[in-house]
């Protein structure tokens, strides 16, 4: 696989070719990756995979017209054809007065930050198989677990490079190590005959930071076993507590609502909320692209702009939209360094390591005064209206009675409006960084629960 410097040279070369072929401006992305994965089920090897590949994407501008093309064929003839085709397509494209490269004066100059995103510890397939087997064995050893959907271990290395015709060229390398297990508990011997599935998963940039297979497996098994015998939830208006695994989805709805495309198209339930309180006082949401070995860390954005930690919500107040250059021009604002670029197409926007800061109360205190409520561990379906903020999701979890988590529940619905939910939110103090989006346990008052 190419080094970051070699990938950067590839991207810069195709930009030069596009300019020579008649493009007024261009940018190019080069991505290369290699990965290995092994899965086991019921103690037997189920699958072994290995993949390697490279892709090249080119975007060209002729005046205010643009076109994007991509290929995984990197032969000289294919690249030459790609360039000619892109310029020809741009001549025929409709004009877009907002499209264009990022402002030249805003480009990242100098040395990019060192984020420690890659290690040199590439596990061999036997080591991956051993880790997966140990995880599944630990999960199946938990009392109540009766079957397995399998366990898997994987490793991947990627290189991503971006070059533009107005002076930016950069590249970086990242690795990932993942381990997961998924098992089933219950069945014929569980009293009511019901079966419940759950899982555990961990991903890190460095292999040394990965949870042990035994911990992954035990966690998966205990989660599944705890859900056996799930009954019906009560119906009514009550507090709902979101486990961090599912609470992170609320930040996904927030970031989607403040993205440039949602704002410019006026399809956001937070359309008029910039500079307004959208969360309770004291609640802060941060996007941190510089987090060392973070799962979504990056030294520059998808248009070559510098990135830095930013408070999206500070003390409850919405501080910024998430803007690429096109949406920033449309709104008369500056891009925020949140552009995200795939191989094909124009940039969109994306957060990096997004998280809500921890609150000040333990989880036990957070639920201590709940006479009757719901603790949610799984969300089902996509019942969220991004324009109005109306929220309705299928869910599973546990009943909270007199301040204690008691029996498991399944097949119920929780509903509300995201604006109201955000304002009625209280975070616990148990924030842990395990994913690209992280939150502590969250309590939301006054949600509507409909039992199955």
Coordinates of C-alpha atoms in Angstrom, one line a residue:
X1 CA 0.0 0.0 0.0
X2 CA 1.2 3.5 -0.8
X3 CA 2.6 5.8 1.9
X4 CA 0.9 9.1 2.7
X5 CA 3.5 11.0 0.7
X6 CA 3.0 8.7 -2.3
X7 CA -0.8 9.1 -2.1
X8 CA -0.4 12.9 -1.8
X9 CA 1.7 12.9 -5.0
X10 CA -0.9 10.8 -6.8
X11 CA -3.6 13.3 -5.9
X12 CA -1.5 16.3 -6.9
X13 CA -0.6 14.7 -10.2
X14 CA -4.2 14.3 -11.3
X15 CA -5.0 17.9 -10.4
X16 CA -2.1 19.0 -12.6
X17 CA -3.4 16.9 -15.4
X18 CA -6.9 18.3 -15.0
X19 CA -5.6 21.9 -15.2
X20 CA -3.6 21.0 -18.3
X21 CA -6.8 19.5 -19.9
X22 CA -8.7 22.8 -19.5
X23 CA -10.2 22.8 -16.0
X24 CA -10.2 26.2 -14.4
X25 CA -9.8 24.6 -10.9
X26 CA -9.8 21.0 -9.6
X27 CA -9.3 18.9 -6.5
X28 CA -8.6 15.2 -6.2
X29 CA -8.8 12.6 -3.5
X30 CA -6.7 9.4 -3.3
X31 CA -7.7 6.7 -0.9
X32 CA -5.9 3.3 -0.3
X33 CA -6.8 0.7 2.2
X34 CA -6.0 -2.8 3.3
X35 CA -7.9 -5.0 5.8
X36 CA -8.1 -8.4 7.4
X37 CA -11.0 -9.9 9.2
X38 CA -11.9 -13.3 10.8
X39 CA -15.2 -14.5 12.2
X40 CA -16.1 -17.5 14.3
X41 CA -19.4 -19.0 15.4
X42 CA -20.0 -21.8 17.9
X43 CA -16.3 -22.3 18.2
X44 CA -15.7 -22.9 14.5
X45 CA -14.1 -20.7 12.0
X46 CA -16.8 -19.1 9.8
X47 CA -15.0 -16.6 7.5
X48 CA -11.6 -15.2 6.8
X49 CA -11.3 -12.1 4.6
X50 CA -8.5 -10.0 3.2
X51 CA -8.9 -6.9 0.9
X52 CA -6.8 -4.2 -0.6
X53 CA -7.8 -1.4 -2.9
X54 CA -7.2 2.1 -4.1
X55 CA -9.6 4.7 -5.4
X56 CA -9.1 8.1 -7.1
X57 CA -11.7 10.8 -7.2
X58 CA -11.5 14.0 -9.3
X59 CA -13.6 17.1 -9.2
X60 CA -13.1 19.8 -11.9
X61 CA -14.5 23.3 -12.4
X62 CA -15.1 25.1 -15.7
X63 CA -16.3 28.5 -14.7
X64 CA -19.2 27.8 -12.4
X65 CA -19.9 24.4 -13.8
X66 CA -18.4 21.3 -12.2
X67 CA -18.3 17.5 -12.5
X68 CA -17.0 14.7 -10.4
X69 CA -15.7 11.3 -11.5
X70 CA -13.9 8.4 -9.8
X71 CA -12.2 5.2 -10.6
X72 CA -10.4 2.2 -9.0
X73 CA -8.5 1.6 -12.2
X74 CA -5.2 3.5 -11.7
X75 CA -3.6 2.6 -15.0
X76 CA -2.2 5.4 -17.1
X77 CA -4.8 5.0 -19.8
X78 CA -7.7 4.9 -17.3
X79 CA -6.5 8.1 -15.5
X80 CA -6.1 9.9 -18.8
X81 CA -9.6 9.0 -19.8
X82 CA -10.9 10.0 -16.3
X83 CA -9.4 13.5 -16.7
X84 CA -10.8 14.0 -20.2
X85 CA -14.2 12.8 -19.2
X86 CA -14.4 15.0 -16.1
X87 CA -13.6 18.2 -18.1
X88 CA -16.0 17.3 -20.9
X89 CA -18.8 16.6 -18.3
X90 CA -18.1 19.9 -16.6
X91 CA -18.6 21.8 -19.8
X92 CA -22.1 20.3 -20.0
X93 CA -23.1 20.7 -16.4
X94 CA -25.5 23.4 -15.1
X95 CA -24.0 26.4 -13.5
X96 CA -23.9 26.6 -9.7
X97 CA -22.9 29.9 -8.3
X98 CA -22.1 28.5 -4.8
X99 CA -19.8 25.7 -6.0
X100 CA -16.0 26.1 -5.9
X101 CA -12.9 25.2 -3.9
X102 CA -12.4 26.4 -0.4
X103 CA -11.2 30.0 0.1
X104 CA -7.4 30.0 -0.7
X105 CA -6.6 32.2 2.3
X106 CA -8.2 29.7 4.7
X107 CA -6.2 26.6 3.6
X108 CA -4.1 24.7 6.0
X109 CA -0.5 25.9 5.7
X110 CA 2.6 24.5 7.4
X111 CA 2.7 21.2 9.4
X112 CA -0.4 19.3 10.2
X113 CA -1.0 18.3 13.8
X114 CA 0.3 14.8 14.8
X115 CA -2.7 12.8 16.0
X116 CA -1.2 9.3 16.5
X117 CA -3.8 7.6 14.3
X118 CA -1.8 4.7 13.1
X119 CA 0.3 1.9 14.6
X120 CA 2.5 -0.8 13.1
X121 CA 0.9 -3.7 15.0
X122 CA -0.7 -5.7 12.2
X123 CA -2.2 -8.9 13.6
X124 CA -1.9 -12.1 11.6
X125 CA -5.1 -14.1 10.8
X126 CA -4.3 -16.7 13.6
X127 CA -4.2 -13.9 16.1
X128 CA -7.5 -12.4 14.9
X129 CA -9.1 -15.9 15.0
X130 CA -7.8 -16.4 18.6
X131 CA -9.2 -13.1 19.7
X132 CA -12.6 -13.8 18.1
X133 CA -12.7 -17.3 19.6
X134 CA -11.9 -16.1 23.1
X135 CA -14.6 -13.4 22.9
X136 CA -17.2 -15.8 21.8
X137 CA -16.2 -18.4 24.4
X138 CA -16.4 -15.8 27.2
X139 CA -19.9 -14.7 26.0
X140 CA -21.2 -18.3 25.8
X141 CA -19.9 -19.0 29.3
X142 CA -22.3 -16.4 30.8
X143 CA -25.3 -18.1 32.5
X144 CA -28.4 -17.9 30.4
X145 CA -26.7 -17.6 27.0
X146 CA -28.0 -20.3 24.7
X147 CA -26.7 -19.6 21.2
X148 CA -24.3 -17.4 19.4
X149 CA -24.4 -15.2 16.3
X150 CA -20.7 -15.2 16.3
X151 CA -17.7 -13.1 17.1
X152 CA -15.3 -11.2 14.9
X153 CA -11.9 -9.5 14.9
X154 CA -10.6 -7.2 12.3
X155 CA -7.7 -4.9 11.4
X156 CA -7.5 -2.2 8.7
X157 CA -5.0 0.4 7.5
X158 CA -6.0 3.4 5.3
X159 CA -4.3 6.3 3.6
X160 CA -6.3 9.4 2.6
X161 CA -4.9 12.2 0.5
X162 CA -6.3 15.5 -0.9
X163 CA -4.8 18.0 -3.3
X164 CA -6.3 21.2 -4.8
X165 CA -5.3 23.4 -7.7
X166 CA -5.0 26.4 -5.5
X167 CA -2.2 25.2 -3.3
X168 CA -3.2 22.5 -0.8
X169 CA -1.8 19.0 -0.6
X170 CA -2.0 16.8 2.4
X171 CA -2.3 13.1 3.4
X172 CA -2.6 11.0 6.6
X173 CA -2.6 7.4 7.6
X174 CA -4.9 5.6 10.1
X175 CA -5.3 2.1 11.4
X176 CA -8.3 0.4 13.2
X177 CA -8.6 -2.7 15.3
X178 CA -12.1 -4.0 16.1
X179 CA -13.5 -6.8 18.2
X180 CA -17.1 -7.9 18.6
X181 CA -19.4 -10.6 19.9
X182 CA -23.1 -11.2 19.5
X183 CA -25.1 -13.8 21.4
X184 CA -28.6 -15.0 22.2
X185 CA -29.9 -15.7 25.7
X186 CA -33.1 -17.5 26.7
X187 CA -35.1 -20.0 24.8
X188 CA -36.9 -23.2 25.8
X189 CA -35.4 -23.2 29.3
X190 CA -36.0 -19.6 30.1
X191 CA -39.5 -19.8 31.6
X192 CA -41.5 -18.0 28.9
X193 CA -39.4 -19.4 26.1
X194 CA -38.4 -15.9 24.8
X195 CA -35.0 -15.3 23.3
X196 CA -33.0 -12.0 23.4
X197 CA -30.0 -10.9 21.5
X198 CA -27.3 -8.4 22.4
X199 CA -23.7 -7.6 21.6
X200 CA -20.5 -5.8 22.6
X201 CA -18.1 -4.0 20.3
X202 CA -14.9 -2.1 20.6
X203 CA -12.8 -0.2 18.0
X204 CA -9.5 1.6 18.5
X205 CA -6.8 3.1 16.4
X206 CA -4.1 1.2 18.4
X207 CA -4.2 -2.5 19.1
X208 CA -2.9 -2.0 22.6
X209 CA -6.0 0.1 23.5
X210 CA -8.5 -2.6 22.5
X211 CA -10.5 -4.2 25.3
X212 CA -9.6 -7.8 26.0
X213 CA -11.6 -10.5 24.2
X214 CA -12.8 -11.8 27.6
X215 CA -14.3 -8.5 28.5
X216 CA -16.0 -8.0 25.1
X217 CA -17.5 -11.5 25.4
X218 CA -18.6 -11.2 29.0
X219 CA -20.2 -7.9 28.3
X220 CA -22.2 -9.3 25.3
X221 CA -23.3 -12.3 27.3
X222 CA -24.4 -10.3 30.3
X223 CA -26.3 -7.8 28.2
X224 CA -28.2 -10.6 26.4
X225 CA -29.0 -12.5 29.6
X226 CA -30.3 -9.4 31.4
X227 CA -32.9 -9.0 28.7
X228 CA -34.5 -12.5 29.0
X229 CA -38.1 -12.5 30.0
X230 CA -38.9 -9.0 28.6
X231 CA -42.4 -7.9 29.3
X232 CA -44.7 -5.0 28.2
X233 CA -43.8 -1.5 29.1
X234 CA -46.3 0.8 30.9
X235 CA -47.9 3.6 28.8
X236 CA -47.9 7.2 29.7
X237 CA -45.7 10.3 30.2
X238 CA -42.6 9.6 32.2
X239 CA -38.8 10.1 32.4
X240 CA -36.7 8.1 29.8
X241 CA -33.1 7.4 30.5
X242 CA -30.9 6.7 27.5
X243 CA -27.9 4.3 27.9
X244 CA -24.8 5.9 26.3
X245 CA -25.0 3.3 23.5
X246 CA -28.2 4.8 22.2
X247 CA -28.0 8.3 23.6
X248 CA -25.3 9.2 21.1
X249 CA -28.0 9.1 18.4
X250 CA -29.4 12.3 19.8
X251 CA -26.2 14.1 18.9
X252 CA -26.6 12.7 15.5
X253 CA -29.9 14.4 15.1
X254 CA -28.4 17.6 16.4
X255 CA -25.5 17.6 14.0
X256 CA -27.8 16.8 11.1
X257 CA -30.1 19.7 12.0
X258 CA -27.2 22.2 12.0
X259 CA -25.5 21.0 8.8
X260 CA -25.1 23.5 6.0
X261 CA -27.4 21.6 3.6
X262 CA -30.2 21.4 6.2
X263 CA -29.9 25.1 6.9
X264 CA -29.6 26.3 3.3
X265 CA -32.6 24.1 2.3
X266 CA -34.5 25.3 5.3
X267 CA -35.2 21.7 6.3
X268 CA -34.0 21.8 9.9
X269 CA -36.1 21.9 13.1
X270 CA -33.3 24.2 14.5
X271 CA -33.4 26.6 11.6
X272 CA -33.8 29.8 13.7
X273 CA -31.8 28.6 16.7
X274 CA -28.3 29.9 16.1
X275 CA -27.3 31.9 19.2
X276 CA -30.3 30.5 21.1
X277 CA -30.5 28.1 24.0
X278 CA -31.3 24.6 22.8
X279 CA -30.0 22.5 25.7
X280 CA -30.2 23.2 29.5
X281 CA -27.8 25.7 31.0
X282 CA -24.4 24.2 31.6
X283 CA -24.7 21.5 29.0
X284 CA -21.9 21.6 26.4
X285 CA -21.3 19.7 23.1
X286 CA -17.8 19.7 21.6
X287 CA -16.4 18.5 18.3
X288 CA -12.7 17.6 18.7
X289 CA -10.8 16.6 15.5
X290 CA -7.5 16.7 17.4
X291 CA -8.2 14.0 19.9
X292 CA -5.1 11.8 20.0
X293 CA -5.9 8.4 18.3
X294 CA -9.5 9.4 18.1
X295 CA -11.7 7.3 15.8
X296 CA -12.7 10.3 13.8
X297 CA -9.7 12.6 14.3
X298 CA -8.2 14.2 11.2
X299 CA -5.5 16.9 10.6
X300 CA -7.6 18.8 8.0
X301 CA -11.1 18.8 6.6
X302 CA -12.4 17.5 3.2
X303 CA -11.5 20.8 1.5
X304 CA -8.0 21.3 2.9
X305 CA -9.0 23.7 5.7
X306 CA -7.5 23.5 9.2
X307 CA -9.6 22.0 11.9
X308 CA -9.7 22.6 15.6
X309 CA -11.8 21.7 18.7
X310 CA -15.0 23.7 18.7
X311 CA -17.9 24.1 21.1
X312 CA -21.0 23.5 19.0
X313 CA -23.2 24.0 22.1
X314 CA -21.7 26.0 25.0
X315 CA -23.7 26.3 28.2
X316 CA -26.8 25.3 26.4
X317 CA -26.4 27.9 23.6
X318 CA -26.0 26.8 19.9
X319 CA -22.8 28.5 18.8
X320 CA -22.3 27.5 15.2
X321 CA -23.6 25.8 12.0
X322 CA -21.5 23.0 10.4
X323 CA -20.5 24.5 7.0
X324 CA -18.5 23.5 4.0
X325 CA -17.5 26.2 1.5
X326 CA -20.6 25.9 -0.7
X327 CA -23.1 26.2 2.1
X328 CA -21.0 29.0 3.8
X329 CA -21.1 31.0 0.5
X330 CA -24.9 30.5 0.3
X331 CA -25.3 31.8 3.9
X332 CA -22.8 34.6 3.6
X333 CA -20.6 33.0 6.3
X334 CA -17.2 31.4 6.6
X335 CA -16.7 27.6 6.3
X336 CA -16.2 26.0 9.7
X337 CA -13.7 23.2 8.8
X338 CA -16.4 20.5 8.8
X339 CA -16.3 19.6 5.1
X340 CA -16.3 15.8 4.5
X341 CA -15.2 14.4 1.1
X342 CA -15.8 11.0 -0.3
X343 CA -14.2 9.6 -3.4
X344 CA -17.1 10.8 -5.6
X345 CA -19.2 13.9 -5.5
X346 CA -18.9 17.3 -3.9
X347 CA -18.1 17.7 -0.2
X348 CA -20.7 17.5 2.5
X349 CA -20.3 18.1 6.2
X350 CA -19.5 15.9 9.1
X351 CA -18.4 16.1 12.7
X352 CA -15.3 14.3 14.0
X353 CA -15.1 13.2 17.6
X354 CA -18.4 14.6 18.8
X355 CA -19.3 14.4 22.5
X356 CA -21.4 15.9 25.2
X357 CA -19.5 16.8 28.3
X358 CA -20.2 14.8 31.4
X359 CA -22.7 16.2 34.0
X360 CA -22.2 16.3 37.7
X361 CA -24.4 13.4 39.0
X362 CA -23.8 9.7 39.1
X363 CA -26.2 7.5 37.1
X364 CA -27.6 6.2 40.4
X365 CA -28.5 9.7 41.4
X366 CA -29.9 10.5 38.0
X367 CA -32.5 7.8 38.4
X368 CA -32.9 7.8 42.1
X369 CA -36.1 10.0 42.2
X370 CA -37.9 8.2 39.2
X371 CA -41.0 6.6 40.6
X372 CA -41.7 5.0 37.2
X373 CA -39.7 5.4 34.0
X374 CA -37.8 3.6 31.3
X375 CA -34.1 2.8 30.8
X376 CA -33.5 2.4 27.0
X377 CA -30.7 0.2 25.7
X378 CA -31.9 -0.3 22.1
X379 CA -33.6 1.9 19.5
X380 CA -35.5 0.5 16.5
X381 CA -36.6 2.3 13.3
X382 CA -36.0 5.7 11.9
X383 CA -39.1 7.7 13.0
X384 CA -37.5 11.1 13.2
X385 CA -38.7 14.1 11.2
X386 CA -35.7 16.4 10.6
X387 CA -37.9 19.3 9.6
X388 CA -40.3 19.4 12.6
X389 CA -38.2 17.5 15.1
X390 CA -41.0 15.0 15.8
X391 CA -39.5 11.9 17.3
X392 CA -40.9 8.4 17.6
X393 CA -38.8 5.3 17.9
X394 CA -39.3 1.7 18.8
X395 CA -37.3 0.7 21.8
X396 CA -36.2 -2.0 24.3
X397 CA -34.8 -1.7 27.7
X398 CA -35.8 -1.9 31.4
X399 CA -38.4 -0.6 33.7
X400 CA -37.3 1.9 36.4
X401 CA -39.3 1.6 39.6
X402 CA -38.8 3.7 42.7
X403 CA -35.3 4.7 41.7
X404 CA -34.1 1.2 40.6
X405 CA -33.7 -0.5 37.3
X406 CA -35.9 -3.7 37.5
X407 CA -37.4 -5.9 34.9
X408 CA -36.6 -6.0 31.1
X409 CA -39.0 -4.6 28.6
X410 CA -39.4 -5.0 24.8
X411 CA -41.5 -3.7 21.9
X412 CA -42.5 -0.3 23.1
X413 CA -42.4 3.2 21.6
X414 CA -40.9 6.4 22.9
X415 CA -42.0 9.7 21.4
X416 CA -41.6 13.4 21.8
X417 CA -40.2 16.4 19.9
X418 CA -36.4 16.9 19.7
X419 CA -36.6 20.5 20.7
X420 CA -38.5 19.7 23.9
X421 CA -36.3 16.6 24.5
X422 CA -33.1 18.7 24.2
X423 CA -34.4 21.2 26.7
X424 CA -35.5 18.5 29.2
X425 CA -32.1 16.6 29.1
X426 CA -29.8 15.9 32.1
X427 CA -26.4 14.2 31.6
X428 CA -24.8 11.9 34.2
X429 CA -21.1 12.0 35.0
X430 CA -20.2 8.7 33.3
X431 CA -18.8 9.9 29.9
X432 CA -16.5 7.4 28.3
X433 CA -14.8 7.8 24.9
X434 CA -15.5 4.6 23.0
X435 CA -17.0 5.7 19.7
X436 CA -16.9 8.5 17.2
X437 CA -19.9 10.1 19.0
X438 CA -20.0 9.8 22.8
X439 CA -22.4 10.9 25.5
X440 CA -22.9 10.1 29.1
X441 CA -26.1 8.5 30.3
X442 CA -28.9 10.9 29.6
X443 CA -32.2 11.5 31.3
X444 CA -35.1 13.2 29.4
X445 CA -38.2 14.3 31.2
X446 CA -41.8 13.9 30.0
X447 CA -41.5 11.6 27.1
X448 CA -44.5 9.6 25.9
X449 CA -44.2 5.9 26.2
X450 CA -46.5 3.4 24.5
X451 CA -46.3 -0.2 25.7
X452 CA -46.5 -3.1 23.3

